[in-house]
Short mmCIF file of N, CA and C in Angstrom, two decimals:
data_model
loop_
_atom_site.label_atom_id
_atom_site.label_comp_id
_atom_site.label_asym_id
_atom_site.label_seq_id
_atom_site.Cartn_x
_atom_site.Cartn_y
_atom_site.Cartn_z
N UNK A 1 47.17 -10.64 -7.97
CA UNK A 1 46.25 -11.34 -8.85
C UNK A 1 44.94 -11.58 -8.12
N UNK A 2 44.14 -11.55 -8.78
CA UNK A 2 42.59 -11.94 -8.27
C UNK A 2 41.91 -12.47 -8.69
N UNK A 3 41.46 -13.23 -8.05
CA UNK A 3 40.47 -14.73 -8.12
C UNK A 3 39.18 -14.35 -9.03
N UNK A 4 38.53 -14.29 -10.19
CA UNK A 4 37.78 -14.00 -10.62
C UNK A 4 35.96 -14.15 -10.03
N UNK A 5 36.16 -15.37 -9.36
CA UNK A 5 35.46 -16.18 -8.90
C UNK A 5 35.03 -15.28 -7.27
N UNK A 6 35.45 -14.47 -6.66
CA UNK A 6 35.06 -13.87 -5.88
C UNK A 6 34.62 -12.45 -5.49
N UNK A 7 35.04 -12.01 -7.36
CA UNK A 7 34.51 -10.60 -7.45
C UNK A 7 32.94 -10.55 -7.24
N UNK A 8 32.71 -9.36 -6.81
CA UNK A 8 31.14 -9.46 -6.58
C UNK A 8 30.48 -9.06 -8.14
N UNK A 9 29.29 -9.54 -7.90
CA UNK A 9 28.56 -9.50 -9.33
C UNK A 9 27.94 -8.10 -9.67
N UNK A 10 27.78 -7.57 -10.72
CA UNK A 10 27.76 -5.81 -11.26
C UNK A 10 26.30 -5.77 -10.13
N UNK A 11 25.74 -4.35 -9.79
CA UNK A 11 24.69 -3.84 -8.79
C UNK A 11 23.62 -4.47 -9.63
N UNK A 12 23.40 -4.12 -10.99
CA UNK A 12 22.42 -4.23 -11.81
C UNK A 12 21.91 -5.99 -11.45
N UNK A 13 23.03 -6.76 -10.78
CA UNK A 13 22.95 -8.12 -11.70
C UNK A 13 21.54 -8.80 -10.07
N UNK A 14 21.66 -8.17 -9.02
CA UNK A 14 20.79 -8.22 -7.43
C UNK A 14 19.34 -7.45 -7.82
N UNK A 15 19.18 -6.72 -9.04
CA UNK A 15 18.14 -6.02 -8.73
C UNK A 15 16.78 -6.67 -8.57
N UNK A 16 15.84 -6.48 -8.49
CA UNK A 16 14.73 -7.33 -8.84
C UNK A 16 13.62 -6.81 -9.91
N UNK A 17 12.94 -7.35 -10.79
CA UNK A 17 12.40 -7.29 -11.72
C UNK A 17 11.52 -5.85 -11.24
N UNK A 18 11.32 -5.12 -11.98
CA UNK A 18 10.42 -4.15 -11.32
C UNK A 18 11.12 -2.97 -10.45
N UNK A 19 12.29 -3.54 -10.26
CA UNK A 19 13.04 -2.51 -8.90
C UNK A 19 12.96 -0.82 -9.06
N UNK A 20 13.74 -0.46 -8.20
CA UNK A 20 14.03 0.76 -8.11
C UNK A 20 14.81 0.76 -9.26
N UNK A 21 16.38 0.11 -9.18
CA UNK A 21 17.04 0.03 -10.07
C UNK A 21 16.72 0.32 -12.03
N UNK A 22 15.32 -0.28 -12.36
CA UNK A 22 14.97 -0.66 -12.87
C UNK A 22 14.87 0.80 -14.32
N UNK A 23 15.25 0.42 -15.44
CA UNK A 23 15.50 1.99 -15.96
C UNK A 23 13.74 2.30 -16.62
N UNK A 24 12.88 1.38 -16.67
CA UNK A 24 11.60 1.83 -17.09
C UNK A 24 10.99 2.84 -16.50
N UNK A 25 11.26 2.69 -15.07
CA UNK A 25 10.88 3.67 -13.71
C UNK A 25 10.88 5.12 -13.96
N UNK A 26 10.35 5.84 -14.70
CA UNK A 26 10.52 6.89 -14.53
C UNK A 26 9.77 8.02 -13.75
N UNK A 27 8.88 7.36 -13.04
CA UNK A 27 7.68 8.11 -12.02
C UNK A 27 8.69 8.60 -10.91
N UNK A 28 8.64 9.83 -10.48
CA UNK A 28 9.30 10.16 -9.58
C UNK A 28 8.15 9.85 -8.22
N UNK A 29 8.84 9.44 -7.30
CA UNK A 29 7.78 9.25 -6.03
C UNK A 29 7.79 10.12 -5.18
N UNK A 30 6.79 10.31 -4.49
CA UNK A 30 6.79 11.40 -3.28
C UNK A 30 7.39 11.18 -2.22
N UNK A 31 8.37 11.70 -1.53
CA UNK A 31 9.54 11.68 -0.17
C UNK A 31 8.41 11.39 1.15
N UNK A 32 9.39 10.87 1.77
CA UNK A 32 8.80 10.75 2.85
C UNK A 32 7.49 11.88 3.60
N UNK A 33 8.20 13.13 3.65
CA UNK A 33 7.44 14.24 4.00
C UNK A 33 5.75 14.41 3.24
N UNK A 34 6.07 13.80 1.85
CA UNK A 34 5.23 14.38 1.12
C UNK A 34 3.54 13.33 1.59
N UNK A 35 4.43 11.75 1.70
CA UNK A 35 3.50 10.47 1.70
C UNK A 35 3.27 11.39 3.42
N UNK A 36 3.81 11.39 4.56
CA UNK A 36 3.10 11.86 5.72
C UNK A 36 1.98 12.85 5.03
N UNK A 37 2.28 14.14 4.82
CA UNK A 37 1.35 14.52 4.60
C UNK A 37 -0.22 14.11 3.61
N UNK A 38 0.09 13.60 3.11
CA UNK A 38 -1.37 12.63 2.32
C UNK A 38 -2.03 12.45 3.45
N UNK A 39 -1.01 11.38 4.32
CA UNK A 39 -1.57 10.32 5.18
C UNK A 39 -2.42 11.52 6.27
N UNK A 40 -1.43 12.73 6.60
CA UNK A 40 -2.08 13.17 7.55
C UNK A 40 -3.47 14.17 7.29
N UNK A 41 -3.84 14.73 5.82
CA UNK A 41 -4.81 15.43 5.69
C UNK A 41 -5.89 14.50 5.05
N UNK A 42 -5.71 13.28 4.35
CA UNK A 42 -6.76 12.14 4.38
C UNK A 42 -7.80 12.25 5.91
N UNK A 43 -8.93 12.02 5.17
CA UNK A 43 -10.23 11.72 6.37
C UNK A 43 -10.85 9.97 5.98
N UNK A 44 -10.18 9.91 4.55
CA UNK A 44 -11.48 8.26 4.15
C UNK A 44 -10.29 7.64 3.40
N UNK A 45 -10.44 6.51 3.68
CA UNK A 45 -9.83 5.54 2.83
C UNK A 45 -10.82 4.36 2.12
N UNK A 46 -10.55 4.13 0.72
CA UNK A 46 -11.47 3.24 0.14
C UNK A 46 -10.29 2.45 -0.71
N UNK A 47 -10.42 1.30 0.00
CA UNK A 47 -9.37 -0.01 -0.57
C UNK A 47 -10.66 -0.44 -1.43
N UNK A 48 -9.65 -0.88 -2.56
CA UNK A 48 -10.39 -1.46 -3.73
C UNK A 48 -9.57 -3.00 -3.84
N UNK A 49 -10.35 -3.60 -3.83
CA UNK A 49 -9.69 -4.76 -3.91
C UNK A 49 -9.62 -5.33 -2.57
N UNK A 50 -10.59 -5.04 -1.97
CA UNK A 50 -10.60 -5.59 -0.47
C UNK A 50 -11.44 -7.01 -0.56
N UNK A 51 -10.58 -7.43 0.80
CA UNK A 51 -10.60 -9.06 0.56
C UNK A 51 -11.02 -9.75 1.80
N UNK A 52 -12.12 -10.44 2.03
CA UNK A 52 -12.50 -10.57 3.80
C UNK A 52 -12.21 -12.25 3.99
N UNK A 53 -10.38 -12.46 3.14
CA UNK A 53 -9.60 -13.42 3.67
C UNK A 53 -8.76 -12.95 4.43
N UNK A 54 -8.47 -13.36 5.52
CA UNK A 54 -7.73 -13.14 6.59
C UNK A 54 -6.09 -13.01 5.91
N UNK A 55 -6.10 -14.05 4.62
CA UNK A 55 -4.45 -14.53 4.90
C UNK A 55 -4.25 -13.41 3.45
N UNK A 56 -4.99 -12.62 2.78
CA UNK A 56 -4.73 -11.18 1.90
C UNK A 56 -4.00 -10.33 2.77
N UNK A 57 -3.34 -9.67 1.83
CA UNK A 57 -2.85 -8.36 2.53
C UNK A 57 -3.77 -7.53 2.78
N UNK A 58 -4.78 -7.07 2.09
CA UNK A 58 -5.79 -6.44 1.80
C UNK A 58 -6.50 -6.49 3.15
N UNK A 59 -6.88 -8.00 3.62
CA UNK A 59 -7.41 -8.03 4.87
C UNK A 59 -6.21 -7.33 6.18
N UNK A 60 -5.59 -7.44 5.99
CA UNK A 60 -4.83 -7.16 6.99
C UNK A 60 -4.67 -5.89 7.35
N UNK A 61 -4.44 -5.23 6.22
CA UNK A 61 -3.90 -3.63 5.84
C UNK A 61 -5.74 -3.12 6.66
N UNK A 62 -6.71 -3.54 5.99
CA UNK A 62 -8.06 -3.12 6.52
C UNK A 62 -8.16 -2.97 7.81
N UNK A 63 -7.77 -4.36 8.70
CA UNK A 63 -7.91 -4.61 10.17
C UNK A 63 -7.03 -3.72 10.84
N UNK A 64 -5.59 -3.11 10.29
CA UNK A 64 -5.46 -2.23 11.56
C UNK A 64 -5.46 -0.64 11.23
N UNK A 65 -6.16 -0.54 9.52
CA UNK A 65 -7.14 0.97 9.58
C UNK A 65 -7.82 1.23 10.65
N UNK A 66 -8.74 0.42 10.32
CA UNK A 66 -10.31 -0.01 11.23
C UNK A 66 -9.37 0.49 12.61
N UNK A 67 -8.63 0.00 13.12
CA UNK A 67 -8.30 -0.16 14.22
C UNK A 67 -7.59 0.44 15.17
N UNK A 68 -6.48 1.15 13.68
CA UNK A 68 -5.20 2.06 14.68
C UNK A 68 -4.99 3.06 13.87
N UNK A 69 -5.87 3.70 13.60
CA UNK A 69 -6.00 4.87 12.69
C UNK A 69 -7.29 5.56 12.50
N UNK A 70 -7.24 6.93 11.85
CA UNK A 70 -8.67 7.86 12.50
C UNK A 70 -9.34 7.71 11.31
N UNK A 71 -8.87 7.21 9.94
CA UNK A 71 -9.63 7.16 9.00
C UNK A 71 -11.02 6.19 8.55
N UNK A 72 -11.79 7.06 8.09
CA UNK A 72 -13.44 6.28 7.54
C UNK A 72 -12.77 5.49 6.35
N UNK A 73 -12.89 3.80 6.76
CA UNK A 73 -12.48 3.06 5.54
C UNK A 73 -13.93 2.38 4.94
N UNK A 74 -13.71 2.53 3.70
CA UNK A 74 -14.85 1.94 2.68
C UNK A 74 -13.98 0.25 2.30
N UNK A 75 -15.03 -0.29 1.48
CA UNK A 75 -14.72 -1.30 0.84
C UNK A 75 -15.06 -1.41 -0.44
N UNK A 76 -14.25 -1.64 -1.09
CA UNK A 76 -14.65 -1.86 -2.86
C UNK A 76 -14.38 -3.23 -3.18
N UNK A 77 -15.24 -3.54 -3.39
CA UNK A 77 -14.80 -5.33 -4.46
C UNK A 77 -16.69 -5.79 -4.48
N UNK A 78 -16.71 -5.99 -6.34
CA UNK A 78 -17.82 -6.38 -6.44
C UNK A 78 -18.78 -7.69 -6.41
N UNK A 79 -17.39 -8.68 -5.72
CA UNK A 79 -17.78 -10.08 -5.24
C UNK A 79 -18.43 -10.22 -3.79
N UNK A 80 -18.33 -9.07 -3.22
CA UNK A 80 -18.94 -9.16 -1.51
C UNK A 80 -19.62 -8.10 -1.11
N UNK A 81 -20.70 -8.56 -0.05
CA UNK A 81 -21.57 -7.96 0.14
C UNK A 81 -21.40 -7.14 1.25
N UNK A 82 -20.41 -7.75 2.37
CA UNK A 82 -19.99 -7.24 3.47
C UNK A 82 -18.24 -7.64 3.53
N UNK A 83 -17.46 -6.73 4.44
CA UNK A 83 -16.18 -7.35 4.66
C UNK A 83 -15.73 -6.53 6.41
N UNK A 84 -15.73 -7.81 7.37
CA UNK A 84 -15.19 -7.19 8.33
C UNK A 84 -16.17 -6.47 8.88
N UNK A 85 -17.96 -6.90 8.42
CA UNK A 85 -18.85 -6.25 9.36
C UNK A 85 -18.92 -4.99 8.45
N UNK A 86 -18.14 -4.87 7.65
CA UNK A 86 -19.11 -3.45 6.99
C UNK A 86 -19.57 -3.37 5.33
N UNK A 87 -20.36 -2.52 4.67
CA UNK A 87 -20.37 -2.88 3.57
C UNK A 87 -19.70 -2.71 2.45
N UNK A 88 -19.91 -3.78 1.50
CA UNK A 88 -18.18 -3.71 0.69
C UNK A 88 -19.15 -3.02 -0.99
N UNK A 89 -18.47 -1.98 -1.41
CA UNK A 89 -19.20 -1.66 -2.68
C UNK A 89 -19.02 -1.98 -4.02
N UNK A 90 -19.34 -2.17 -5.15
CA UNK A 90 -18.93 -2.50 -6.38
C UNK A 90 -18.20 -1.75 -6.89
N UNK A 91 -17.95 -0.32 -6.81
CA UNK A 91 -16.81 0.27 -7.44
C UNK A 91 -16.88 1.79 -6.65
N UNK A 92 -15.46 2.08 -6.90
CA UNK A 92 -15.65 4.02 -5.96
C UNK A 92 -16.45 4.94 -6.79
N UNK A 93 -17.31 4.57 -7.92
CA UNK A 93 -18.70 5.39 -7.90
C UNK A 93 -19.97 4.86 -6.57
N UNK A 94 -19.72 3.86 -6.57
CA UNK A 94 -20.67 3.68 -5.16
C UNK A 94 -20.97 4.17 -4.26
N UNK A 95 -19.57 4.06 -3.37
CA UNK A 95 -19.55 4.58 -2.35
C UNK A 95 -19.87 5.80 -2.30
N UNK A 96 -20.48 6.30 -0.61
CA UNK A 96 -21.31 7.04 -0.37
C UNK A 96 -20.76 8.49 0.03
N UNK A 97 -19.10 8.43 -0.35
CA UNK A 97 -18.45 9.72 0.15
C UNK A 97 -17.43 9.64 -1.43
N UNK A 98 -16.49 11.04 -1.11
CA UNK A 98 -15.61 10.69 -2.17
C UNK A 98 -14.35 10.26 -1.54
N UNK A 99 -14.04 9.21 -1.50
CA UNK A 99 -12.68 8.92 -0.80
C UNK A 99 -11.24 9.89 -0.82
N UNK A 100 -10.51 10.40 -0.25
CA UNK A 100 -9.56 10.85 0.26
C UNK A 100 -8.36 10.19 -0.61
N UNK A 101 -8.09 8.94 -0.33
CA UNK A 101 -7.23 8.31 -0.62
C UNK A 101 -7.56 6.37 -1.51
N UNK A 102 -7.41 5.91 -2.14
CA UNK A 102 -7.92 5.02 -3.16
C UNK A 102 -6.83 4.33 -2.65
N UNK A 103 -6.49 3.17 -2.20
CA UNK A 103 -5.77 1.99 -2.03
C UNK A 103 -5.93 0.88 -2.71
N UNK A 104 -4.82 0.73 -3.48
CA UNK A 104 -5.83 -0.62 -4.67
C UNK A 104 -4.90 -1.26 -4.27
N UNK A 105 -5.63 -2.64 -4.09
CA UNK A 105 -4.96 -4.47 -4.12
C UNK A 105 -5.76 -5.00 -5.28
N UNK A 106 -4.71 -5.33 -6.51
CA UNK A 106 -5.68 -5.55 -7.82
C UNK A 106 -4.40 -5.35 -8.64
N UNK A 107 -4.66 -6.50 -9.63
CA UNK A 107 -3.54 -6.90 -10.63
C UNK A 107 -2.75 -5.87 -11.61
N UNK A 108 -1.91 -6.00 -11.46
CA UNK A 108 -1.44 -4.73 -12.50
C UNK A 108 -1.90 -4.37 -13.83
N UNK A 109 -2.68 -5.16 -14.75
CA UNK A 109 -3.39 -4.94 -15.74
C UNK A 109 -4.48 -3.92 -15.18
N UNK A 110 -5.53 -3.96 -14.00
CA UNK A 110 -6.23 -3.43 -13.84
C UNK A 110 -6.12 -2.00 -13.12
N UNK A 111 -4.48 -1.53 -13.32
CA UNK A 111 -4.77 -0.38 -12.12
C UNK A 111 -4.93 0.88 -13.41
N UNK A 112 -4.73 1.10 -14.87
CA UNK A 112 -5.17 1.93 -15.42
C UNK A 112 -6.90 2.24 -14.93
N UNK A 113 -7.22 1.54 -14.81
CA UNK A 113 -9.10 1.42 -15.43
C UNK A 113 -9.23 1.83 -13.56
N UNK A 114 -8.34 1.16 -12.94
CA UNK A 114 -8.70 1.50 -11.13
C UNK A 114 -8.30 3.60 -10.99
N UNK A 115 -7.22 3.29 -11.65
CA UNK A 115 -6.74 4.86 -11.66
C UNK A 115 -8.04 5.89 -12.22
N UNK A 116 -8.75 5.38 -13.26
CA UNK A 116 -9.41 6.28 -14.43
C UNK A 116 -10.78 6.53 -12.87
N UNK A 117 -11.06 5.55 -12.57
CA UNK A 117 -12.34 5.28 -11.44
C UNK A 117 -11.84 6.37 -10.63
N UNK A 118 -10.62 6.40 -10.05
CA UNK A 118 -10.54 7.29 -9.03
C UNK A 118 -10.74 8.44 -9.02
N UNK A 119 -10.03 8.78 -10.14
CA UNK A 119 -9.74 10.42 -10.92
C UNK A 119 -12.04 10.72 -11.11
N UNK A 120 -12.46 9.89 -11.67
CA UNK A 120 -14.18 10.11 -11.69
C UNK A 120 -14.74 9.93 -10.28
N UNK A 121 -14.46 9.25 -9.39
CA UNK A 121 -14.80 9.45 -8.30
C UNK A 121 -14.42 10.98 -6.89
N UNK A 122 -13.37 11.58 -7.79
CA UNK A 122 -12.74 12.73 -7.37
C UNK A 122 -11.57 12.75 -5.81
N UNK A 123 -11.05 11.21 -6.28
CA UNK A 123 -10.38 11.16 -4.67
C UNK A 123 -9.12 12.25 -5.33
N UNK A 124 -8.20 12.16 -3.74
CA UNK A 124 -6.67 13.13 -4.00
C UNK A 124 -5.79 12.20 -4.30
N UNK A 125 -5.95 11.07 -3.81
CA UNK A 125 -4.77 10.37 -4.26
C UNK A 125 -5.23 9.04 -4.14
N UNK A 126 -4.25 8.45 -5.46
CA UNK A 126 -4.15 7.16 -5.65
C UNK A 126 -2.87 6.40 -4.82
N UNK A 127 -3.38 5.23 -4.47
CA UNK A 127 -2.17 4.78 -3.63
C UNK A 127 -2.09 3.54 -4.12
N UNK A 128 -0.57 2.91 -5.11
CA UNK A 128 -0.89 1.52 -5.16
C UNK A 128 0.06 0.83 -4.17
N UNK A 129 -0.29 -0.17 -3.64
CA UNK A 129 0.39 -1.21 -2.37
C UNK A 129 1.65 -1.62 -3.11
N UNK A 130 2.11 -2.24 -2.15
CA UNK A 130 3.62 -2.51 -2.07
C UNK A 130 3.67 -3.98 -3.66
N UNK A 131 4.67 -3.52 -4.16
CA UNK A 131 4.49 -4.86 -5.25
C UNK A 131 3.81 -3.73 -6.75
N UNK A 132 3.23 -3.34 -6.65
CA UNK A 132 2.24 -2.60 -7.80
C UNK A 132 3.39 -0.90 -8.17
N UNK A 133 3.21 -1.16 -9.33
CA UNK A 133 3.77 0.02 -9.91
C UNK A 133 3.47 0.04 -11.34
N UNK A 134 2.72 0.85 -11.76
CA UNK A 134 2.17 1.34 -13.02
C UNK A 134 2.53 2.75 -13.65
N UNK A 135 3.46 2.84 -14.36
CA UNK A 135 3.45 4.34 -15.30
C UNK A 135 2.53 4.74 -15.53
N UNK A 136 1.85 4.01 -16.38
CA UNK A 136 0.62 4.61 -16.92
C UNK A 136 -0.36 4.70 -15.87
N UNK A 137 -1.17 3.58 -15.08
CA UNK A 137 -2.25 4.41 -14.13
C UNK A 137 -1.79 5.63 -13.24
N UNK A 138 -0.05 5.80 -13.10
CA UNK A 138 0.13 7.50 -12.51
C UNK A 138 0.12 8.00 -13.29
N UNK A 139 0.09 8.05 -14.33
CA UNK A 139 -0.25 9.40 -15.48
C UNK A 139 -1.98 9.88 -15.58
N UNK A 140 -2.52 8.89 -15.95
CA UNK A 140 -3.61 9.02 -15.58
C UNK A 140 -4.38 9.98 -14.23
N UNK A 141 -3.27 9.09 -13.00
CA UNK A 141 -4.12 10.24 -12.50
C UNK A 141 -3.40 11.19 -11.55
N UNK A 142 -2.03 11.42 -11.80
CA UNK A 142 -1.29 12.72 -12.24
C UNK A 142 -2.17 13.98 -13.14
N UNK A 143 -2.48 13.27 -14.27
CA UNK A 143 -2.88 14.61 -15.19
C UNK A 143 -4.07 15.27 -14.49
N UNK A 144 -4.99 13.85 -13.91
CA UNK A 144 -6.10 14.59 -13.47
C UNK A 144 -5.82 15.45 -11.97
N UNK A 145 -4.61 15.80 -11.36
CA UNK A 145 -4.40 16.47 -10.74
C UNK A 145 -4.44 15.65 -8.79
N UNK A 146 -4.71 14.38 -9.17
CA UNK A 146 -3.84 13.17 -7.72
C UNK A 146 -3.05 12.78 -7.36
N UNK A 147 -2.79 12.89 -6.53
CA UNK A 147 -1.29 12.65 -5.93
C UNK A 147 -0.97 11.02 -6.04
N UNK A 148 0.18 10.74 -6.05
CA UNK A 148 -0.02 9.30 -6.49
C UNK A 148 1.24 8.36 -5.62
N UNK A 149 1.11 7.80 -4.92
CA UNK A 149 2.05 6.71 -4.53
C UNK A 149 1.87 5.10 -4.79
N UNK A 150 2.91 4.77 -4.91
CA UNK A 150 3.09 3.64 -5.86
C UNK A 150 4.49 2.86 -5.09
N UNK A 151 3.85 1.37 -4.88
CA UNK A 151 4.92 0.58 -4.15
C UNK A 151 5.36 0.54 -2.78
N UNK A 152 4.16 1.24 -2.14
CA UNK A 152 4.12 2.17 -1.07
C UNK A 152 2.92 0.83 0.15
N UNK A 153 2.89 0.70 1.14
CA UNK A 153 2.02 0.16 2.31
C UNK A 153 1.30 0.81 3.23
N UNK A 154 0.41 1.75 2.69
CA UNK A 154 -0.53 2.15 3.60
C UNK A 154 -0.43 2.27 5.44
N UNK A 155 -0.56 0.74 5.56
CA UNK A 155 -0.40 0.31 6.92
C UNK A 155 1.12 0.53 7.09
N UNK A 156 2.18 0.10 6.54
CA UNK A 156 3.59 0.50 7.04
C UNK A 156 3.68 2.00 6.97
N UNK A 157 3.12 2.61 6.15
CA UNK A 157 3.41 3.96 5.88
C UNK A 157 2.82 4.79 7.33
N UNK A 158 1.62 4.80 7.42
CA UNK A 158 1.20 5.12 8.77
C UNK A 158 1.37 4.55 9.74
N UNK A 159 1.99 3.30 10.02
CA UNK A 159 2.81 2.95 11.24
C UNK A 159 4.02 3.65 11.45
N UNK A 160 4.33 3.94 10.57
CA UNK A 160 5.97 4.89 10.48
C UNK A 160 6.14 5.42 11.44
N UNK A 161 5.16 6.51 10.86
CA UNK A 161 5.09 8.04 10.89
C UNK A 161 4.22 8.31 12.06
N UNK A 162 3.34 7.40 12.89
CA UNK A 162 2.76 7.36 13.76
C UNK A 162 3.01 6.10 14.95
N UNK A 163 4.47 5.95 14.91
CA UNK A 163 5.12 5.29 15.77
C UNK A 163 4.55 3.51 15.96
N UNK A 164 4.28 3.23 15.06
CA UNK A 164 3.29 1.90 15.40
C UNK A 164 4.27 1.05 14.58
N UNK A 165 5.24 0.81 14.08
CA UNK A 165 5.46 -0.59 13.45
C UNK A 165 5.64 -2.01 14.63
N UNK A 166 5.66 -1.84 15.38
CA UNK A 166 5.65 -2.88 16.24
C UNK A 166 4.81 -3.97 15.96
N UNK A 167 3.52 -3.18 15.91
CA UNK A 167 2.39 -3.86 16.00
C UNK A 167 2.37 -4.73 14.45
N UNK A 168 3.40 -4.70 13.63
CA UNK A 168 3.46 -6.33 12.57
C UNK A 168 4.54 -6.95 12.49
N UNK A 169 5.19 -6.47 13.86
CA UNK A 169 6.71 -7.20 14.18
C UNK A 169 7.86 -6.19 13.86
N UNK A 170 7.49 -5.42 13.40
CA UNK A 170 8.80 -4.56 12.83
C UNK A 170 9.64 -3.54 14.27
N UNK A 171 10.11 -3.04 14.22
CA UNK A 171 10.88 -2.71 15.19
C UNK A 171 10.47 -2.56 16.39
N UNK A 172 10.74 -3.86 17.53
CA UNK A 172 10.40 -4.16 18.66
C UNK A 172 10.94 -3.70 19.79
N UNK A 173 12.14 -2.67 19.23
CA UNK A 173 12.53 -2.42 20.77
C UNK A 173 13.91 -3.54 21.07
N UNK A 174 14.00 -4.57 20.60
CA UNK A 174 14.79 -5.56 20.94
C UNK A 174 15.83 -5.59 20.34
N UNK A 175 17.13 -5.37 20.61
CA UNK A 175 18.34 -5.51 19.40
C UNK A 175 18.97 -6.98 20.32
N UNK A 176 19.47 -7.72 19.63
CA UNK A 176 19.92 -9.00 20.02
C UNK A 176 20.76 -9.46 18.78
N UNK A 177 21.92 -10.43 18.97
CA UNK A 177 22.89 -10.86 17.86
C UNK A 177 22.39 -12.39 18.41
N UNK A 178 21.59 -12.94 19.21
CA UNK A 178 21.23 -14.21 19.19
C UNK A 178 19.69 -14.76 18.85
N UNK A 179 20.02 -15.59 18.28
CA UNK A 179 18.84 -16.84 17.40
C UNK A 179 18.08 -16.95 18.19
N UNK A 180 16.79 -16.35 17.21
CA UNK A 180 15.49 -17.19 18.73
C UNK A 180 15.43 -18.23 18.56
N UNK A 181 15.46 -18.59 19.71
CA UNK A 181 14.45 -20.20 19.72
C UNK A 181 13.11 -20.54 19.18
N UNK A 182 12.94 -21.47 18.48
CA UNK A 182 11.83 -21.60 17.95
C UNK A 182 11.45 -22.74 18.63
N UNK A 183 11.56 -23.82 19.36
CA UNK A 183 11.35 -25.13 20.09
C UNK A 183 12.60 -25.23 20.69
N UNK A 184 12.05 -26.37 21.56
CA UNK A 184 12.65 -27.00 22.35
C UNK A 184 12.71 -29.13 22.17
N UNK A 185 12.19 -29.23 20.95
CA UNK A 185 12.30 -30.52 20.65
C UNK A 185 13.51 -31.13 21.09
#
């Protein structure tokens, strides 16, 4: 006999709103191999939705482009004039190249109209950050012939694949089964 009370609950019942799991999902995503290669024939990156608050992802993801990576990053957001010392533009018709790769931090209502910008600005691919997943802005710019990743981290993605996750805590080298210490109170 068995305890009802300790069966585990159906897969479906852990998923999270939006998940993989999720049966709306029908965008197939690009494999690992496919996201390296983006990452590796990209020359420019233009984050839209860039943010020159420290505690954004947006800022963060920027600071270790800039930093630990070979790519020319732009800035898009039409509230600032500068971000991080460089200049930030009102939209990827602005900017002064055609970006490579489109990184949007920007609400999910807005990534159709971010997608339509890209596809007119003539980048290869749209990339939305981790959290963001839109059918429709990958159709959009699917049809127009961009590669598209979705749910995806830029910065984790090229830390991967270029041996760097350390550098936001992620695999340190350290395997341990004991509790750090956090004080000594």
């Amino acid at each position: 006999m068995t305890d009802a009370s300790c069966a585990l609950p159906p897969a479906d019942a852990c998923a999270l709103p939006g998940g993989a799991a999720d049966p709306a999902r029908t965008f197939t995503a690009p494999g690992a191999q496919e996201r390296f290669e983006i990452l590796r024939a990209a020359r420019s990156v233009a984050i839209v939705g860039a943010s020159d608050n420290p505690a954004r992802a947006s800022y963060f993801v920027s600071t270790y482009l800039l930093s630990s990576s070979p790519y020319d990053v732009y800035f898009v957001n039409p509230r600032a004039e500068t971000i991080l010392g460089r200049p930030a533009y009102a939209s990827l018709a602005d900017l002064p190249v055609t970006p490579d790769i489109v990184d949007v931090f920007r609400r999910h209502d807005d990534l159709p109209g971010v997608a339509q910008e890209a596809v007119d600005a003539g980048a290869k691919t749209l990339w939305l950050q981790l959290g963001s997943w839109h059918e429709g802005a990958a159709e959009i710019a699917r049809d127009a012939g961009l590669s598209v990743v979705m749910d995806r981290c830029v910065k984790i993605e090229h830390a991967r694949f270029h041996g760097g996750l350390h550098l936001a805590g992620f695999d340190t080298g350290v395997l341990s089964s004991k509790r750090q210490l956090l004080s000594r109170r």
